[in-house]
Coordinates of C-alpha atoms in Angstrom, one line a residue:
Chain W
X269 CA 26.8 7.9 -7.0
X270 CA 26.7 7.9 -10.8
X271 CA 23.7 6.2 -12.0
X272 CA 24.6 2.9 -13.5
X273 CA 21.5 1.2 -14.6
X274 CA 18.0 1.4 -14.6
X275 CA 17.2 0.4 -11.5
X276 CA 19.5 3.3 -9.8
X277 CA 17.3 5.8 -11.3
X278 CA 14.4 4.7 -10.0
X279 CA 12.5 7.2 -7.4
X280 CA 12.0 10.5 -6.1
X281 CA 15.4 12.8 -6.8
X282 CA 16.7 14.3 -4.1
X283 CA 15.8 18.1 -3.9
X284 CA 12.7 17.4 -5.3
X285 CA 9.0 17.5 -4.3
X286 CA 6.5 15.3 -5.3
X287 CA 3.1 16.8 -4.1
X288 CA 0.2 14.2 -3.3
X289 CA -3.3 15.2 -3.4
X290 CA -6.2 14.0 -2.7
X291 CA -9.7 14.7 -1.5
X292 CA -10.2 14.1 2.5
X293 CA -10.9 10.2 3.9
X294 CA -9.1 8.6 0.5
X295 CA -5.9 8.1 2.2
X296 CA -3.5 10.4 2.1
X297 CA -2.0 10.0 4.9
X298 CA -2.0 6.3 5.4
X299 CA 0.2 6.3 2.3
X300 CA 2.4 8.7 3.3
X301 CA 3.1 6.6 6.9
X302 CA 3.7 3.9 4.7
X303 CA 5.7 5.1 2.2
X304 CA 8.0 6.2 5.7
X305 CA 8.2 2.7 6.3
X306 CA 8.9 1.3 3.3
X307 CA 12.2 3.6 3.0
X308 CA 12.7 3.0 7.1
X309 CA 12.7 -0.6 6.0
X310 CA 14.8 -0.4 3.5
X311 CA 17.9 0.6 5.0
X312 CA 19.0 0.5 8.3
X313 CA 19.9 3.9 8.7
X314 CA 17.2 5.5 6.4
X315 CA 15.2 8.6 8.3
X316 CA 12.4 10.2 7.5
X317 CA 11.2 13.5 8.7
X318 CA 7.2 14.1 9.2
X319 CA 5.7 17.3 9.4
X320 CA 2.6 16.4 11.0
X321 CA 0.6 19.9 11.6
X322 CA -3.0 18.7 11.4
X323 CA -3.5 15.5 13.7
X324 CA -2.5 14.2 17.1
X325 CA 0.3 13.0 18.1
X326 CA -1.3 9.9 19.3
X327 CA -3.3 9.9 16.1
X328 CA -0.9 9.5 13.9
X329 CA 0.9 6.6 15.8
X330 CA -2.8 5.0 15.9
X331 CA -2.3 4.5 12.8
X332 CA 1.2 3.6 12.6
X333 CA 0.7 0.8 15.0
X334 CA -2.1 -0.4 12.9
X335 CA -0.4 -0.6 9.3
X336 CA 3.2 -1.6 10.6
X337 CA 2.1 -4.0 12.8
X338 CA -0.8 -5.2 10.8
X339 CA -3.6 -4.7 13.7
X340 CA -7.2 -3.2 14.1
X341 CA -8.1 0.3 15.6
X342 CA -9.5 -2.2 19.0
X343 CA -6.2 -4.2 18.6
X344 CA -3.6 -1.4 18.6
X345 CA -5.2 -0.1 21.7
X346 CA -4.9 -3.8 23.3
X347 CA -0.9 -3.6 22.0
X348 CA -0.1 -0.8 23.7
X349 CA -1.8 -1.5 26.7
X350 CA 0.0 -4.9 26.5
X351 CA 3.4 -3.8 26.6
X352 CA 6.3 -4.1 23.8
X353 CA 6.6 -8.2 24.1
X354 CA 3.6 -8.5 22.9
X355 CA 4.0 -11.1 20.3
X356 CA 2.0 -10.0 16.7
X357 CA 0.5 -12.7 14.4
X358 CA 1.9 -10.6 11.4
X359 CA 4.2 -7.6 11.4
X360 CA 6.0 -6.4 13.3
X361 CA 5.9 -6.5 17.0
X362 CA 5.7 -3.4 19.1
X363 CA 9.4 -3.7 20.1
X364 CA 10.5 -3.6 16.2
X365 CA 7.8 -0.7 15.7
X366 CA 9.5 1.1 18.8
X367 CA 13.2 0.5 16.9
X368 CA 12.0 1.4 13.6
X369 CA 10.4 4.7 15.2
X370 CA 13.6 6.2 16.5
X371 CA 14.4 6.9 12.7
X372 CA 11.1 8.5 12.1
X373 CA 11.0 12.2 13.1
X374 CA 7.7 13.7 14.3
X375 CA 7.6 17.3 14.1
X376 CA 4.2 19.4 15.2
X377 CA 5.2 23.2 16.0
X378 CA 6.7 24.2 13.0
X379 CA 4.6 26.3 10.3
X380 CA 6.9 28.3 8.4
X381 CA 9.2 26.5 5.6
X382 CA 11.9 28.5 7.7
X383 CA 11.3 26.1 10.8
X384 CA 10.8 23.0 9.0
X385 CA 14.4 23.5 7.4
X386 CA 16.0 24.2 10.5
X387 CA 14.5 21.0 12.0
X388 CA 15.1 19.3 9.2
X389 CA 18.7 20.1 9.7
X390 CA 18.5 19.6 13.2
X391 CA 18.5 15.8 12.4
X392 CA 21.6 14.2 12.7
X393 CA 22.7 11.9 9.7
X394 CA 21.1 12.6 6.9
X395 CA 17.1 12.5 6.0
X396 CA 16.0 10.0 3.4
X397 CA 12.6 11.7 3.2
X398 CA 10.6 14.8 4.2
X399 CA 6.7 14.3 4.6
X400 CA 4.7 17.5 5.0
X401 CA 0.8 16.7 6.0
X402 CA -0.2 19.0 4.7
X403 CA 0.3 22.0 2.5
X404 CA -2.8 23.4 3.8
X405 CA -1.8 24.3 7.6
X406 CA 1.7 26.1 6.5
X407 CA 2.1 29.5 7.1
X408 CA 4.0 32.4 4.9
X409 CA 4.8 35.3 6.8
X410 CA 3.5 38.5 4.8
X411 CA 1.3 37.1 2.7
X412 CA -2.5 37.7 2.0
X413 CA -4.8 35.4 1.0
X414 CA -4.6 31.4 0.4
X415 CA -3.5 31.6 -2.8
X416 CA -0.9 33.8 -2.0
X417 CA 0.3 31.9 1.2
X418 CA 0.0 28.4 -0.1
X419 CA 2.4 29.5 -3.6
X420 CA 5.0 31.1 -1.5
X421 CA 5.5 27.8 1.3
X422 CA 5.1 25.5 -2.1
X423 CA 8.1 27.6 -3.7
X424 CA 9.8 28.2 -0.2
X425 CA 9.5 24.2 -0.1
X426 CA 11.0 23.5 -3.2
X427 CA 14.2 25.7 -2.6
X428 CA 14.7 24.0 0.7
X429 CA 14.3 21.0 -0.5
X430 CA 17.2 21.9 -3.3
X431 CA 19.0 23.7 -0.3
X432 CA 19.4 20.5 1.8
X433 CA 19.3 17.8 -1.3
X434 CA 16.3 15.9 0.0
X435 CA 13.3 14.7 -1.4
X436 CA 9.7 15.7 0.2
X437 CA 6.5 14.4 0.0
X438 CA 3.6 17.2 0.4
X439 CA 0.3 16.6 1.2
X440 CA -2.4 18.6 -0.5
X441 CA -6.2 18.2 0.9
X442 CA -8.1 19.2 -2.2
X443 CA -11.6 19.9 -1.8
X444 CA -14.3 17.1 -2.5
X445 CA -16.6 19.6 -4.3
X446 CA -15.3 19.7 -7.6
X447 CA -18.0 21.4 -9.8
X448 CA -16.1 20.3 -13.2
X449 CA -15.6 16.1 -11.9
X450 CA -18.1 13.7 -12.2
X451 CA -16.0 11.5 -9.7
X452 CA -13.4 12.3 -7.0
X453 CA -11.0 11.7 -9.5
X454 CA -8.0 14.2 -9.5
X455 CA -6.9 15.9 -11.8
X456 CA -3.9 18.7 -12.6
X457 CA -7.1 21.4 -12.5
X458 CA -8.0 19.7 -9.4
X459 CA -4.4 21.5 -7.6
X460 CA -6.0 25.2 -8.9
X461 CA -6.7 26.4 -6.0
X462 CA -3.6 25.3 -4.6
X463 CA -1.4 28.1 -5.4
X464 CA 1.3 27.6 -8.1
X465 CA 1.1 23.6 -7.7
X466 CA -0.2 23.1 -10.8
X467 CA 2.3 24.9 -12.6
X468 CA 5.3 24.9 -11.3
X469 CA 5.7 21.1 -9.8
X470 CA 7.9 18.3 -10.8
X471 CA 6.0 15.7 -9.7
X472 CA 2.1 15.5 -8.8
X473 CA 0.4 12.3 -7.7
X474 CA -3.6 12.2 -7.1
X475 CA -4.7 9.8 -5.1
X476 CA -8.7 8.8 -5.4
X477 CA -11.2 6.0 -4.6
X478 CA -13.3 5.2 -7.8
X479 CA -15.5 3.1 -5.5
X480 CA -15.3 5.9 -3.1
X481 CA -19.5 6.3 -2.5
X482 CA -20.1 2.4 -2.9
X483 CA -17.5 2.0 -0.3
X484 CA -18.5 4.0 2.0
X485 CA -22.0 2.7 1.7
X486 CA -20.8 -1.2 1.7
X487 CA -18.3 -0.7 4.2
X488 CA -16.0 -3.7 2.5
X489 CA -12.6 -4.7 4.1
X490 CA -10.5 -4.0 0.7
X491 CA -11.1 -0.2 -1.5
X492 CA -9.4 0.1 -4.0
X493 CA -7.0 3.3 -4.1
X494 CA -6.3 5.0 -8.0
X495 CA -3.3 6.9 -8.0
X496 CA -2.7 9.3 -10.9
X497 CA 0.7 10.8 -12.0
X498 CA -0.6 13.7 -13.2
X499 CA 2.6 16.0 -13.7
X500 CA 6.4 13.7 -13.9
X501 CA 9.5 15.9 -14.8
X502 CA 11.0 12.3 -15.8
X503 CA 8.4 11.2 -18.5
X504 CA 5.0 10.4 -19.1
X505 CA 2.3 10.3 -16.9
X506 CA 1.1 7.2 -15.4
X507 CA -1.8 5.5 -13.5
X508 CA -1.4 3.2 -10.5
X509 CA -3.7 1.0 -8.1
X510 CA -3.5 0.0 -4.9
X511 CA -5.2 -2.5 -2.5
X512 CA -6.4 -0.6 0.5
X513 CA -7.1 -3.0 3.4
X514 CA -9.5 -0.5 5.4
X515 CA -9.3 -2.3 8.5
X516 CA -5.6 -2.4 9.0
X517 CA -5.9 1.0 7.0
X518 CA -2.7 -0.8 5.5
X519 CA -2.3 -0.6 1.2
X520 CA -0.7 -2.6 -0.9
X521 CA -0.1 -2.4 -4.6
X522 CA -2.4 -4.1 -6.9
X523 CA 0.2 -6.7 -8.7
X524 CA 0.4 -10.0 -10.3
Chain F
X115 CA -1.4 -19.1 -24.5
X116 CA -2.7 -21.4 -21.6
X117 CA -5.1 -24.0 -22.5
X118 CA -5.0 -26.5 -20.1
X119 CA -6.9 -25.9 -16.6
X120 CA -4.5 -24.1 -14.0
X121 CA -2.9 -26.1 -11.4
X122 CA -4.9 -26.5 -8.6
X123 CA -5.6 -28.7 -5.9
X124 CA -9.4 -27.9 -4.5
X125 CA -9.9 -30.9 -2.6
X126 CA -6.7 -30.2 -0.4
X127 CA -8.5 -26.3 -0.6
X128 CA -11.3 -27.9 1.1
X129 CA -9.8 -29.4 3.7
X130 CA -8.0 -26.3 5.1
X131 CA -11.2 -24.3 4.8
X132 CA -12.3 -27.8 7.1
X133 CA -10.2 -27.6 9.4
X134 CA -10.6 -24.1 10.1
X135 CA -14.1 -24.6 10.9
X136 CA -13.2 -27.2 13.2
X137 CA -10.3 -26.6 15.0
X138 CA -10.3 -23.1 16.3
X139 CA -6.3 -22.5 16.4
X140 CA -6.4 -23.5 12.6
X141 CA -7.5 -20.2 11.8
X142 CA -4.6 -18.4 13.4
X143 CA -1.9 -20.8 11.6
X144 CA -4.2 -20.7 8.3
X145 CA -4.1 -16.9 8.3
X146 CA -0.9 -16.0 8.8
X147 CA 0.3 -18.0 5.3
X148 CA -2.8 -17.7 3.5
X149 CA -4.5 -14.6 1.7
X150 CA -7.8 -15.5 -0.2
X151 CA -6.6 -15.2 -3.6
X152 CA -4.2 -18.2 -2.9
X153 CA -7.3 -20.1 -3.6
X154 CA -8.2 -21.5 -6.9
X155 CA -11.7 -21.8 -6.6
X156 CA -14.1 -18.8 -6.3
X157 CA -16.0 -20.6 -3.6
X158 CA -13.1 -21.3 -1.3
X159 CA -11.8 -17.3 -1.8
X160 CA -15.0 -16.3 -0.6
X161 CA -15.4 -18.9 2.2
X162 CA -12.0 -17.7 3.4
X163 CA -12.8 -13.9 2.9
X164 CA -15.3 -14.6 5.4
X165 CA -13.4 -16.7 7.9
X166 CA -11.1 -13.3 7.1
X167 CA -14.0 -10.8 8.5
X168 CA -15.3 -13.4 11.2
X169 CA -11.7 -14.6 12.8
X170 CA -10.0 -11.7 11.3
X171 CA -11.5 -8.2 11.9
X172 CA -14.3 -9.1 14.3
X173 CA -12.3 -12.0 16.2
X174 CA -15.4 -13.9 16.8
X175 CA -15.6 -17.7 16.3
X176 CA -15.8 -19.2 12.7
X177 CA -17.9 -21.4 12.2
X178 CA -20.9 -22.8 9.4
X179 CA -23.5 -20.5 10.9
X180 CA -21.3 -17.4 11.0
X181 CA -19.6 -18.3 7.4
X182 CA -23.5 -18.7 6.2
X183 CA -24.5 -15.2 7.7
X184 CA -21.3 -13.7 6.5
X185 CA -21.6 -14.8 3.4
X186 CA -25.3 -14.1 3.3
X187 CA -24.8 -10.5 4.4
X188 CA -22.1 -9.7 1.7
X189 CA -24.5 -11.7 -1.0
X190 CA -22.0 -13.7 -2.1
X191 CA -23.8 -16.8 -0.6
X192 CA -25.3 -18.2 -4.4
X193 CA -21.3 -17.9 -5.8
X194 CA -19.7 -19.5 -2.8
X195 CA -22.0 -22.7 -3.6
X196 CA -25.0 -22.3 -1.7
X197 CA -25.9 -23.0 1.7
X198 CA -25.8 -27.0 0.6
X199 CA -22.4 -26.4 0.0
X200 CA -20.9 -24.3 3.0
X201 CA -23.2 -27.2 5.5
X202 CA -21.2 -29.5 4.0
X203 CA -17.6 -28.3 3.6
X204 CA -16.8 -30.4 6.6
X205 CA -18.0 -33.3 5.6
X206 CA -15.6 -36.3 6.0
X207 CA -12.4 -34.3 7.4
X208 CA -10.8 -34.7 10.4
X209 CA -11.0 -32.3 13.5
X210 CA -7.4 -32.2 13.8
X211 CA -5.8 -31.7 10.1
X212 CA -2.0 -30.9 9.6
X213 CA -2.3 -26.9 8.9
X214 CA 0.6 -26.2 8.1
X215 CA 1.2 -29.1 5.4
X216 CA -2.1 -28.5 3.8
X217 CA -1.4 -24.5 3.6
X218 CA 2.1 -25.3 1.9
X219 CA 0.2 -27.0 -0.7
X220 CA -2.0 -24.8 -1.2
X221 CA 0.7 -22.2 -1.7
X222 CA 2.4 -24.1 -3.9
X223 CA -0.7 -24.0 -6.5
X224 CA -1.1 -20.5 -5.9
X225 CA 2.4 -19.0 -6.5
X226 CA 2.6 -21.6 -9.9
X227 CA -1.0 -19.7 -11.0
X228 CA 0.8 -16.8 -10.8
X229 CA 4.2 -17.6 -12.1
X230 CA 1.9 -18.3 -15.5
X231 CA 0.5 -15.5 -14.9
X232 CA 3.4 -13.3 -14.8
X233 CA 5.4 -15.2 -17.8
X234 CA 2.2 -14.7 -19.7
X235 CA 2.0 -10.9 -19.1
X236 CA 6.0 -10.6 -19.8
X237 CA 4.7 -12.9 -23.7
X238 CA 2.3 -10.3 -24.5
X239 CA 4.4 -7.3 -23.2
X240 CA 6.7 -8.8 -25.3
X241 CA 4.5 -9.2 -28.8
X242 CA 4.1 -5.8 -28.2
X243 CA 6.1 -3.4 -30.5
X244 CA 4.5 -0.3 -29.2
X245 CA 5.9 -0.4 -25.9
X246 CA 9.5 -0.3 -25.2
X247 CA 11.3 -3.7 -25.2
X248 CA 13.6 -2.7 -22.0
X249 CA 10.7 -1.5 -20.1
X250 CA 9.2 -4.8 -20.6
X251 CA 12.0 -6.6 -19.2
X252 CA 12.2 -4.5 -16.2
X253 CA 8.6 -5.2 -15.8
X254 CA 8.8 -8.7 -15.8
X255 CA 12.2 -8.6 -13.6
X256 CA 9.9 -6.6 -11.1
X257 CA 7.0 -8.8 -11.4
X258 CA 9.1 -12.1 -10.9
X259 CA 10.8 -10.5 -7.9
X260 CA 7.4 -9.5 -6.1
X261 CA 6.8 -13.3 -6.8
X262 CA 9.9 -14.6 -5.5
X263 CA 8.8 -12.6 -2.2
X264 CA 5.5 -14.2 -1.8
X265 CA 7.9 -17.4 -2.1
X266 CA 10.0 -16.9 0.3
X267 CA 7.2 -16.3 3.0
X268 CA 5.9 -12.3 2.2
X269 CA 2.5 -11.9 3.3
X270 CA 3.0 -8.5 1.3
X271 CA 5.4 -9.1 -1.9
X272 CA 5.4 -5.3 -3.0
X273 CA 7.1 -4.5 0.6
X274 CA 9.9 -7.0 0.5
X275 CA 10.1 -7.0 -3.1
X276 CA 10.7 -3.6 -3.2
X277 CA 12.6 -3.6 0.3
X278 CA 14.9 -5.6 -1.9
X279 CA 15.7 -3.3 -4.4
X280 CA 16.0 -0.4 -1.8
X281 CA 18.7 -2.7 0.1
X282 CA 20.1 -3.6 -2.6
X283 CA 21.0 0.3 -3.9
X284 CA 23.4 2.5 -2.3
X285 CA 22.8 6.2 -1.5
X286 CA 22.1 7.9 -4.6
X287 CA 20.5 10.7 -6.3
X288 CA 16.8 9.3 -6.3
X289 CA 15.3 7.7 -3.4
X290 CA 13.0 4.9 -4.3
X291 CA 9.8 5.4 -2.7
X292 CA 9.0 1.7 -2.0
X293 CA 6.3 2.2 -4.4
X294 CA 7.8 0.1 -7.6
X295 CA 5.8 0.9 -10.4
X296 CA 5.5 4.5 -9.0
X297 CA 9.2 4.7 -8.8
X298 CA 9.8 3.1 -11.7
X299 CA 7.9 6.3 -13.5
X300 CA 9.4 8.4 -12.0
X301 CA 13.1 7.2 -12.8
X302 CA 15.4 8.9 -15.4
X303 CA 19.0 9.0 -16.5
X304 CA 18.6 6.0 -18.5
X305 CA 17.9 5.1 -22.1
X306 CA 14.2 3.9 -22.6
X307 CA 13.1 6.0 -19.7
X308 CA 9.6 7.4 -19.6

């Protein structure tokens, strides 16, 4: 579709990556589960595709049932064990969870960019977005080293995601130890040690708490999440904030 | 720009945050149109962030003695009007108040707060010949349509809001993230882009 005003440009292109980084516990994955819903709630035929290769299963949809349906950790459990009529004060009910869920694809076995494609293909229709958590647990056959491995599945990644015209979202788990920050802040350095990241992306988003130790010592219900556009092949780069409602583990962006 | 006070209505502010404290299934119906910020006074945001922790995330009973504590234990009790104050927040209302009517006024204040709000942001964007005059528009497009969301009944206005605008596009060659100002970024293909 030709692109025909500004807002038909907005977004990710397809058959690109935008890699999301951030240090562990700032809420990587939460915003990757709900950027799957916001496009599975945009359209009703919209599919996303998640790699998941680090948690469980049931982990994962923990925490689905707690941001889509707007519930605590206690109350998901209650949900579930209450059956799908379970009416919800706010959100949606399990039922419309369980609907929108047949459009998002869990995937756990596959490792290699070679698998992920052919699952990826294995979907029928076509995929609105692919979510990798994370770069960190994919293998490259025949390579040495985590350099080496991680810079071969990141460029691997990109030519699938060229190969099959859809967009993908990878996770990147930096490390919180960064001798050069004075805050969790991330930064393009930040990606170093992640291969050819740094270099070769189109898009890079870091995602850090600037509360982060205050937080966690306060324990209050709303952090406050920094996103940083640290590499964009479309323009400038560009800093963001979101509400992140730590119960619900649920984020919103910060706006009028 | 705006030099009269905001509009407000605190003593119909009160009475919700009243009727919460007296009626125990006011909370639910309170909650479920209200978020703290839809209160003009810094008081009544932090009595209802309370009510938010107590009802909300603990699911114990509100009431003056666990609003106090609450308060008390995220030291906010001075700014919310002292303990005088919270005692007597009750103080001449009924025990059964129409929740729903006094929310919708509430509301009402809140989303004309931020309407100035907004239309004051898209002035200065505007006075502003450094930034890009069609970017500003799109701004305050996107900003009115978050609002219009809250409007119609969004607890969240960035989901619907931007629910809307993915709806509203076909397939194309970008998919919109459901992050606005995020995809907005990362757009292209059009004059002005950054």
């Amino acid at each position: 579709m030709a692109e025909t005003g500004p807002a038909h440009a907005w977004g990710l292109p397809r058959g690109t990556v935008i890699t999301v980084g951030a240090k562990g516990a700032v809420g990587k994955t939460p915003f990757a589960l709900q950027t799957a819903e916001r496009i599975l709630m945009s359209r009703p035929a919209a599919q996303v595709a998640f790699f998941n290769l680090e948690m469980p299963e049931e982990e994962i949809v923990r925490r689905q049932i707690m941001a889509f349906c707007r519930v605590t950790d206690s109350e998901a459990a209650d949900l579930v064990r209450g059956g799908a009529d379970r009416p919800v004060e706010m959100g949606l009910s399990l039922a419309e969870y369980d609907a929108m869920m047949e459009r998002f694809h869990m995937f756990r076995s596959q490792r290699t960019i070679r698998q992920i494609e052919s699952a990826v293909a294995s979907v029928p229709g076509e995929v609105d977005l692919v979510i990798v958590d994370h770069l960190g647990k994919l293998k490259a056959p025949g390579t040495r080293g985590p350099y080496e491995r991680t810079s071969v599945a990141f460029v691997d990644l990109q030519a699938m995601a060229a190969d099959l015209r859809v967009p993908v979202m990878l996770l990147a788990h930096l490390n919180r130890h960064d001798t050069k920050a004075k805050s969790d802040e991330v930064f393009e350095h930040s990606f170093r040690d992640s291969g050819v990241i740094e270099d070769q992306s189109d898009y890079i988003l870091g995602l850090w708490r600037p509360r982060y130790e205050e937080e966690v010592a306060t324990r209050p219900r709303m952090a406050l999440l920094r996103g940083n556009l640290l590499k964009n092949k479309a323009g400038h780069s560009a800093q963001f904030d979101w509400n992140f409602d730590l119960p619900y583990q649920r984020i919103e962006e910060a706006s009028a | 720009m705006v030099e009269r006070a905001l509009p407000n209505d605190t003593s119909t502010e009160q009475a919700i945050l009243a009727a919460i404290i007296l009626n125990r299934e006011a909370w639910h119906e309170a909650q479920a149109k209200l978020e703290a910020n839809d209160f003009f006074s810094e008081s009544h945001q932090l009595v209802f962030k309370a009510m938010q922790e107590i009802g909300g995330v603990r699911r114990e009973a509100i009431d003056t003695v666990s609003i106090l504590a609450e308060l008390k234990r995220v030291d906010s009790l001075e700014r919310a009007g002292g303990p005088a104050y919270i005692s007597n927040l009750i103080e001449g209302f009924p025990m059964r108040a129409n929740v729903p009517q006094l929310a919708r006024v509430v509301r009402e204040y809140s989303l004309r707060r931020r309407l100035i709000r907004v239309t004051n942001t898209a002035f200065h964007r505007a006075m502003d010949t450094r930034t890009d005059a069609e970017e500003a528009i799109e701004e305050a497009i996107e900003d009115l349509r978050l609002l219009l969301s809250r409007a119609a009944g969004a607890r969240e206005p960035e989901l619907r809001g931007s629910a809307l605008l993915l709806a509203s596009l076909e397939r194309g060659d970008r998919v919109p993230l459901g992050w606005p100002k995020l995809d907005r970024r990362m757009r292209g293909g059009c004059p002005g882009a950054r």
